[in-house]
Coordinates of C-alpha atoms and ligand atoms in Angstrom, one line a residue:
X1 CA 12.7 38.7 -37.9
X2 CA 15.5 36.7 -39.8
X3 CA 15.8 36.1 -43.6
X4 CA 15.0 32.8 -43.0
X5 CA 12.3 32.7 -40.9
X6 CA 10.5 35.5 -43.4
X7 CA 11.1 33.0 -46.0
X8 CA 9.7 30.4 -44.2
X9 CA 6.7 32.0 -43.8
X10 CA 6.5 32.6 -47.0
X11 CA 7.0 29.6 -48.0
X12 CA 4.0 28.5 -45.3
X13 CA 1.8 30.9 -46.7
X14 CA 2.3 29.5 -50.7
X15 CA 1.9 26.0 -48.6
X16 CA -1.2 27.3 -47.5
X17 CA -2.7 28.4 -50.7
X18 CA -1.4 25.1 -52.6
X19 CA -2.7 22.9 -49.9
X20 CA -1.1 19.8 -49.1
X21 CA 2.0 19.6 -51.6
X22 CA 3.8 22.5 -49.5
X23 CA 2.5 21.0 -46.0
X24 CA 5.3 18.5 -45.1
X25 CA 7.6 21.4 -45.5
X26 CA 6.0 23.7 -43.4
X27 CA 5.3 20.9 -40.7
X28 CA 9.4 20.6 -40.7
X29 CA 10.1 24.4 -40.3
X30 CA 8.2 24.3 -37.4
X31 CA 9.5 21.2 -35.7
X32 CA 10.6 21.0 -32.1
X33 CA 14.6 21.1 -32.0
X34 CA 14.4 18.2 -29.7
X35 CA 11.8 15.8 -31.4
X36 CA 12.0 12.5 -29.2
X37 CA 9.7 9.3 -28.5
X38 CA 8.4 7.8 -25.8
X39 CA 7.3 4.4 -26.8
X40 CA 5.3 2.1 -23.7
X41 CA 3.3 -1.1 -23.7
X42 CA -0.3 0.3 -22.6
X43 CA -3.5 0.9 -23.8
X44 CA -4.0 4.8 -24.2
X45 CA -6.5 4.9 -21.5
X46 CA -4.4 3.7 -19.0
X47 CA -3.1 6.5 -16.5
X48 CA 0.1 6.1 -17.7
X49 CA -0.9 7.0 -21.0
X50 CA -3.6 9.8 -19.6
X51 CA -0.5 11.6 -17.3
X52 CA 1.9 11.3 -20.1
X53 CA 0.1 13.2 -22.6
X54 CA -0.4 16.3 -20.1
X55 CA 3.3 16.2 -19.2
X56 CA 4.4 16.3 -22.9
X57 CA 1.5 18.9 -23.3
X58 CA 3.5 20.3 -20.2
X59 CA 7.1 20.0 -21.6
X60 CA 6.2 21.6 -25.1
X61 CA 4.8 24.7 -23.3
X62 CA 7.4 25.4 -20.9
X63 CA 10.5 24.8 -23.2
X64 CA 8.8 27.1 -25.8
X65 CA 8.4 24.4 -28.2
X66 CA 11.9 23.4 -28.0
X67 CA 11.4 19.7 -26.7
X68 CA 8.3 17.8 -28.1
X69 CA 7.6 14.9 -26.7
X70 CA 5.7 11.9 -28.8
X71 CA 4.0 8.9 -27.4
X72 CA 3.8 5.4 -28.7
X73 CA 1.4 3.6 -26.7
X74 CA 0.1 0.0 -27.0
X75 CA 3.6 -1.4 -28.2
X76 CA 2.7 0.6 -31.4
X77 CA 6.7 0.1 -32.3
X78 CA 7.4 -3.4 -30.4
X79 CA 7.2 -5.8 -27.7
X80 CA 9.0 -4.6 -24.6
X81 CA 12.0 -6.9 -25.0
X82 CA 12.4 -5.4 -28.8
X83 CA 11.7 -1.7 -27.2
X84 CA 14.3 -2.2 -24.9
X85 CA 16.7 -2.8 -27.4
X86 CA 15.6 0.1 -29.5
X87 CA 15.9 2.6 -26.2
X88 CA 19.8 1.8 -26.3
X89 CA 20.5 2.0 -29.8
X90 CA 18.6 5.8 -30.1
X91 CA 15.9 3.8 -32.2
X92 CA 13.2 5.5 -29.2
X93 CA 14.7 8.0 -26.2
X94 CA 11.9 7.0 -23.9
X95 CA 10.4 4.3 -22.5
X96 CA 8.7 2.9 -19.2
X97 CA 9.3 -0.7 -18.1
X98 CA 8.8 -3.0 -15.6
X99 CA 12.0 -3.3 -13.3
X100 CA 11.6 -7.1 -13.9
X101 CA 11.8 -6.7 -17.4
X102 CA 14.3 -4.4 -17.1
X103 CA 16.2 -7.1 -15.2
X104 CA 17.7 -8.6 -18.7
X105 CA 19.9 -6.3 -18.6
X106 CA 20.3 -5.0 -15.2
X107 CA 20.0 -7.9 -13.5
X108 CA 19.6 -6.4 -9.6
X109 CA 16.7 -4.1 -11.1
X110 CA 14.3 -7.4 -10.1
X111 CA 15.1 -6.8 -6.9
X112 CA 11.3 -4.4 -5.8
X113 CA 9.6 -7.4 -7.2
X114 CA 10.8 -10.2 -5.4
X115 CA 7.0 -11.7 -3.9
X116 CA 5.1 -10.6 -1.3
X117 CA 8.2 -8.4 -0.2
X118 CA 5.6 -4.7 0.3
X119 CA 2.8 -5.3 2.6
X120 CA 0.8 -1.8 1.0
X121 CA 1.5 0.9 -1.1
X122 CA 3.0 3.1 1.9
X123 CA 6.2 0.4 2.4
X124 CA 6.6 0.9 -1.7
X125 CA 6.9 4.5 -2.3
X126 CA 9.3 4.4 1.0
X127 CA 11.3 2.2 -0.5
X128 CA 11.2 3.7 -4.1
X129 CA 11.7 7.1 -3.4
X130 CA 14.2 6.0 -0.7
X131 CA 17.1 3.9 -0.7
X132 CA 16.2 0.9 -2.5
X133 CA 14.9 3.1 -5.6
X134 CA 18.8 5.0 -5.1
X135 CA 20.2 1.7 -5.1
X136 CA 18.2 0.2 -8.6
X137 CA 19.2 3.5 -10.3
X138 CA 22.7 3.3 -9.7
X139 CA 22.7 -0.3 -11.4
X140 CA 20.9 1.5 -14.2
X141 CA 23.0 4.0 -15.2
X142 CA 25.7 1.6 -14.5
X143 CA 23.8 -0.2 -18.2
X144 CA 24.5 3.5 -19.9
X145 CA 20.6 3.9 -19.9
X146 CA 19.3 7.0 -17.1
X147 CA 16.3 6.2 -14.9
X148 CA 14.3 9.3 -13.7
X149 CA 14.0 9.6 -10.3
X150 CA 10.2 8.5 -9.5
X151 CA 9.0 5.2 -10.2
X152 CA 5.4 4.5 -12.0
X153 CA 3.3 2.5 -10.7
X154 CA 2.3 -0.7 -12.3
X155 CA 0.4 -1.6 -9.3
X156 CA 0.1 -5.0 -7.0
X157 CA -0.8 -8.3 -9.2
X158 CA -3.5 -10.1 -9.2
X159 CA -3.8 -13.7 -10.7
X160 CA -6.7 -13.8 -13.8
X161 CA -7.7 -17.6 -14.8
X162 CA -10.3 -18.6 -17.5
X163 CA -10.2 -22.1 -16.0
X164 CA -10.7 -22.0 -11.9
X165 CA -10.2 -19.3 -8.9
X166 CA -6.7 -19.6 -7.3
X167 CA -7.4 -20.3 -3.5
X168 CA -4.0 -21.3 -2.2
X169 CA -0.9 -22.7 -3.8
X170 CA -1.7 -25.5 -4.3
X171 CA -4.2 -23.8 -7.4
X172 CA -1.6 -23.1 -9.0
X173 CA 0.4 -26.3 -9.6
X174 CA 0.6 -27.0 -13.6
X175 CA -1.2 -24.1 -14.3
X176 CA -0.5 -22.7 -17.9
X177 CA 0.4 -18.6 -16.8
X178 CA 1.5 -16.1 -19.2
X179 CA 4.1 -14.1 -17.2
X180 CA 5.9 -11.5 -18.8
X181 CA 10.0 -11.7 -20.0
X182 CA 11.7 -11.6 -16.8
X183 CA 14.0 -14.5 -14.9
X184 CA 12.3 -13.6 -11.5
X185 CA 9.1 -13.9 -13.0
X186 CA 9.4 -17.6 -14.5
X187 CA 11.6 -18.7 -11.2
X188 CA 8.9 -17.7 -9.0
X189 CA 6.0 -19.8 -10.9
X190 CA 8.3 -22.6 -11.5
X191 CA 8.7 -22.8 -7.6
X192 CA 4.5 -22.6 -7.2
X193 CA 5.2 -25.8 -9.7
X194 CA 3.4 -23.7 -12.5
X195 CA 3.5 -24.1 -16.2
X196 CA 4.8 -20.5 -16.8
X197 CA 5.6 -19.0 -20.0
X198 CA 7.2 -15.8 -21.7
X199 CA 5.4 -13.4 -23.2
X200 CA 5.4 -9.7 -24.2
X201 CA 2.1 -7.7 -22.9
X202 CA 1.7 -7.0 -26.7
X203 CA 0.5 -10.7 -27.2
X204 CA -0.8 -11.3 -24.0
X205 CA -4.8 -10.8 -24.9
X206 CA -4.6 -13.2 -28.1
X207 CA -2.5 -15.9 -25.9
X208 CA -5.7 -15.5 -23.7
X209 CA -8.3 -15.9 -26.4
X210 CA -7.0 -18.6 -28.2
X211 CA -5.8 -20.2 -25.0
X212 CA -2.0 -20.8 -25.3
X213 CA -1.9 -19.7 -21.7
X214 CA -5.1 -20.5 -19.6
X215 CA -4.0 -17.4 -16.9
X216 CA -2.2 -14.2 -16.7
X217 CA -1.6 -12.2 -13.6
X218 CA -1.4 -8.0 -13.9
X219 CA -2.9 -4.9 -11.4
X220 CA -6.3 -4.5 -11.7
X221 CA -5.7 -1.5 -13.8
X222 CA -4.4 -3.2 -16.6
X223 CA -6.8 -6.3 -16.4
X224 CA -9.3 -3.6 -17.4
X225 CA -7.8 -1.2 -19.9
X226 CA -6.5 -3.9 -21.7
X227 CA -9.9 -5.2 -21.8
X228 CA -8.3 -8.5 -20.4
X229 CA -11.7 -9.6 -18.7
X230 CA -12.8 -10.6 -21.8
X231 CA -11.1 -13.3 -22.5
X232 CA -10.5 -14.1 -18.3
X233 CA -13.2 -15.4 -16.0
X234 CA -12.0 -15.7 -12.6
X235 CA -9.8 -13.0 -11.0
X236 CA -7.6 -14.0 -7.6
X237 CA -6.3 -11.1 -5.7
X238 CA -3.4 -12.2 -4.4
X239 CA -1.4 -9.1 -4.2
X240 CA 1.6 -11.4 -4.8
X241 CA 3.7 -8.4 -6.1
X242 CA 4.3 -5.1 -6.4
X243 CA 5.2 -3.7 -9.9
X244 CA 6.1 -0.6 -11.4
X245 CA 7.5 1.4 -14.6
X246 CA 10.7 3.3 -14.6
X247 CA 10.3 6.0 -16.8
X248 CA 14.0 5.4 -18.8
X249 CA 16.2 7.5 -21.4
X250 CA 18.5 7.2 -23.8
X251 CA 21.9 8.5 -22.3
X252 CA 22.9 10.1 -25.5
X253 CA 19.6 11.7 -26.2
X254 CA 19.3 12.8 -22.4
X255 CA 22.5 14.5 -22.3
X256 CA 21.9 16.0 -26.0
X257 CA 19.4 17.9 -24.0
X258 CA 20.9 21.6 -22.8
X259 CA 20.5 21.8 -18.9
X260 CA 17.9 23.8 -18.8
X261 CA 15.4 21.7 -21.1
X262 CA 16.7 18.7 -19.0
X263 CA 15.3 20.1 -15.9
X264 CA 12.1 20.9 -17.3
X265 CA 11.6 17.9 -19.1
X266 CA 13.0 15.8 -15.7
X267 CA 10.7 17.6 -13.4
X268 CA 7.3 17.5 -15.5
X269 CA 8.1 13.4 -16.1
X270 CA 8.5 13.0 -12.0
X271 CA 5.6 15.1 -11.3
X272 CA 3.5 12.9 -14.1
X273 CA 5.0 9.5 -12.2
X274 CA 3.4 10.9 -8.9
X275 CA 0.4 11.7 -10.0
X276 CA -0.2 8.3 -12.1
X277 CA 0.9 6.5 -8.6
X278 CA -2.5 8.6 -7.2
X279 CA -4.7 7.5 -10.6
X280 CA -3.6 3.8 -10.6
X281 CA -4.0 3.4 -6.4
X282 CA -7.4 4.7 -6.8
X283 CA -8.1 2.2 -10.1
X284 CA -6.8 -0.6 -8.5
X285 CA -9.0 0.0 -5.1
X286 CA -12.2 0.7 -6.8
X287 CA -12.4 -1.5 -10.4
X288 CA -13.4 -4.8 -8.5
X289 CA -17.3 -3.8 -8.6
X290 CA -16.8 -2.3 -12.6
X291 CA -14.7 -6.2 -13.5
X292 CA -17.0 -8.3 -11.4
X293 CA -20.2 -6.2 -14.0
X294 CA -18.1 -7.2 -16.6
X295 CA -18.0 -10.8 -15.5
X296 CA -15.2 -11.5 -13.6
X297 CA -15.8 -13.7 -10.5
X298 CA -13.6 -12.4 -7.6
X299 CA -12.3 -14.7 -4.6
X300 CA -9.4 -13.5 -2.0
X301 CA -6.9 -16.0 -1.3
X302 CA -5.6 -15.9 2.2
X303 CA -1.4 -15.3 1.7
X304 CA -0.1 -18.0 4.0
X305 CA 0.4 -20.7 1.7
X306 CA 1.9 -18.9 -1.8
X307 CA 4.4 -17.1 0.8
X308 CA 5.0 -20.8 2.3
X309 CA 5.6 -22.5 -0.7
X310 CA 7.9 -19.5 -1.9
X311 CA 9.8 -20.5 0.7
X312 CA 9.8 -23.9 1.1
X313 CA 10.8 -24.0 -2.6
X314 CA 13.6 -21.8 -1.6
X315 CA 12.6 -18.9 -4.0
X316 CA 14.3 -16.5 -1.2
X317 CA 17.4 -18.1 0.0
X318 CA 17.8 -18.3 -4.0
X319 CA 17.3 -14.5 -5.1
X320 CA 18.8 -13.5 -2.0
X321 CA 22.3 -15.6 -3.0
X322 CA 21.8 -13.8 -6.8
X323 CA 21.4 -10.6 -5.6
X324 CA 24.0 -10.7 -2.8
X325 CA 23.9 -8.9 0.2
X326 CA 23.8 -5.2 -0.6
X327 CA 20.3 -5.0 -2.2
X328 CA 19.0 -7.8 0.1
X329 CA 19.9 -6.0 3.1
X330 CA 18.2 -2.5 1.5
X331 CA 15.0 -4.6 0.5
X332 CA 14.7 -6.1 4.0
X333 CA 15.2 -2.7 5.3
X334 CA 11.8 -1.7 3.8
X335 CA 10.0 -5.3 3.8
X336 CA 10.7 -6.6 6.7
X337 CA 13.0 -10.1 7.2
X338 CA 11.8 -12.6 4.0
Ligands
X2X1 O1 3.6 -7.2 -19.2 C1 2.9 -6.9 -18.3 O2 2.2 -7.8 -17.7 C2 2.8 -5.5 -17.7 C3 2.0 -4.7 -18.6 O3 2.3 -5.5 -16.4 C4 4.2 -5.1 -17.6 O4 4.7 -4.2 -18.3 C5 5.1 -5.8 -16.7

């Protein structure tokens, strides 16, 4: 045993007998060397919370207590535009967000969410963990930010209304929806001719309750941990996206970590990502019976018209021409034409 760690024993022990004036000095000696964050926008019941927590459980164990890993849920420190931000200055080292989101600065990140692009959960995770997910990373770490290699899953969205069920497009015409801080997201409700405005999930339920928006539209999943039913009464399931989380670090703090640690660490966050992809799929199938207790009235809006509008308001022929033809093609390879 070293000098110093005797000491610092010792010194734990004292801390021990003098109770709390010694503790903050004892909780240091025994810190992590790597002690990094992992700030996110969900409620801690959500899978993504539920998986993270075992992975960092996970992490600690196998690197020997070397790399701890702590988790702000909830938007505990920020919105996600502000978290964003504080992920490329070092102010967190991990964070999960939407590739839409994401899309403020890497603008060809959108590209998975374009509407009604995957017709089921099979077509995503083929086009994720295939090229199209090879081709969004590459713009990533093009931004100086690294993207693990597994996508979350956010899960298809659904339309929530606490004025009238969305049937067909035509529902949705001046219709005050929250939609979160994204370009792709506001084009597409501006070309269903909706009111749509931007706002971070951390203000989502208030804008709700004290109706500045009259609808939101989020997995099933979410509508529940979030406890958005409450303040919602009708819920449309119009799968009119798929949406996911890509599990994000700071370069800097990602390279800090020795190759070893990076492997671990790398390995236990994918194998997390898959197995929230098998929670949330499961949520999202079987919560309609648990919302519609809760109050929600359910109605399922046949897809013809949304997808019709979309493309009569020439959504597609739009993105497509931003996006140019690279990732189109790579999209199309997986979805089908547009
Ligand atoms: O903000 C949202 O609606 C959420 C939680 O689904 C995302 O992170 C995109």
């Amino acid at each position: 045993m070293s000098l110093s760690r005797r000491a610092l024993l010792k010194a734990g022990a004292a801390g021990a007998l003098v109770g709390g004036v010694c503790a903050p000095f004892v909780a240091r000696a025994q810190s992590a060397e790597f002690s990094y964050k992992y700030a996110n926008n969900l409620p801690v019941t959500h899978p993504m919370n539920v998986r993270a927590n075992e992975m960092a459980e996970a992490i600690k164990q196998q690197t020997n207590g070397r790399v701890e890993i702590k988790i702000f849920p909830s938007s505990q420190l920020g919105g996600d535009t502000d978290m964003l931000s504080q992920l490329r200055s070092g102010g967190v080292e991990f964070f999960t967000l939407s590739p839409l989101i994401l899309s403020t600065l890497v603008p060809n990140a959108s590209v998975s969410g374009i509407g009604f692009a995957f017709p089921d959960y099979d077509t995503v995770w083929k086009a994720m963990d295939g090229e199209l997910g090879t081709y969004v990373r590459g713009q990533i770490a093009k931004s100086g930010i690294v993207a693990m290699d597994k996508i979350w899953d956010n899960g298809f969205r659904q339309i929530t209304t606490s004025t009238k069920p969305i049937a067909t497009a035509e529902d949705l015409k001046g219709l005050k929806i929250r939609v979160p801080v994204s370009p792709l997201w506001t084009s597409m409700f501006k070309a269903f001719e909706s009111s749509p405005a931007s706002i971070n999930f951390a203000e989502v339920y208030t804008a709700l309750q004290t109706k500045v928006v009259d609808a939101q539209e989020n997995p099933l999943a979410i509508i529940a941990t979030a406890k958005l039913y409450e303040v919602q009464k009708y819920c449309s399931l119009t799968n009119h996206m798929w949406d996911g989380f890509w599990f994000l670090a700071n370069r800097r703090a990602w390279e800090a970590l020795p190759a070893d640690l990076r492997t671990i660490v790398a390995k236990n966050i994918n194998e997390a990502g898959v197995k929230e992809r098998g929670d949330v799929a499961q949520l999202n199938a079987n919560l309609r019976k648990e919302l519609t207790d809760k109050g929600l009235t359910f109605n399922e809006p046949k897809v013809d018209s949304f997808r019709d509008k979309l493309r009569s308001a020439g959504f597609y022929a739009e993105w497509k021409g931003k996006y140019g033809d690279e990732a189109w093609t790579i999209l199309e390879k997986y979805a089908g034409k547009l």
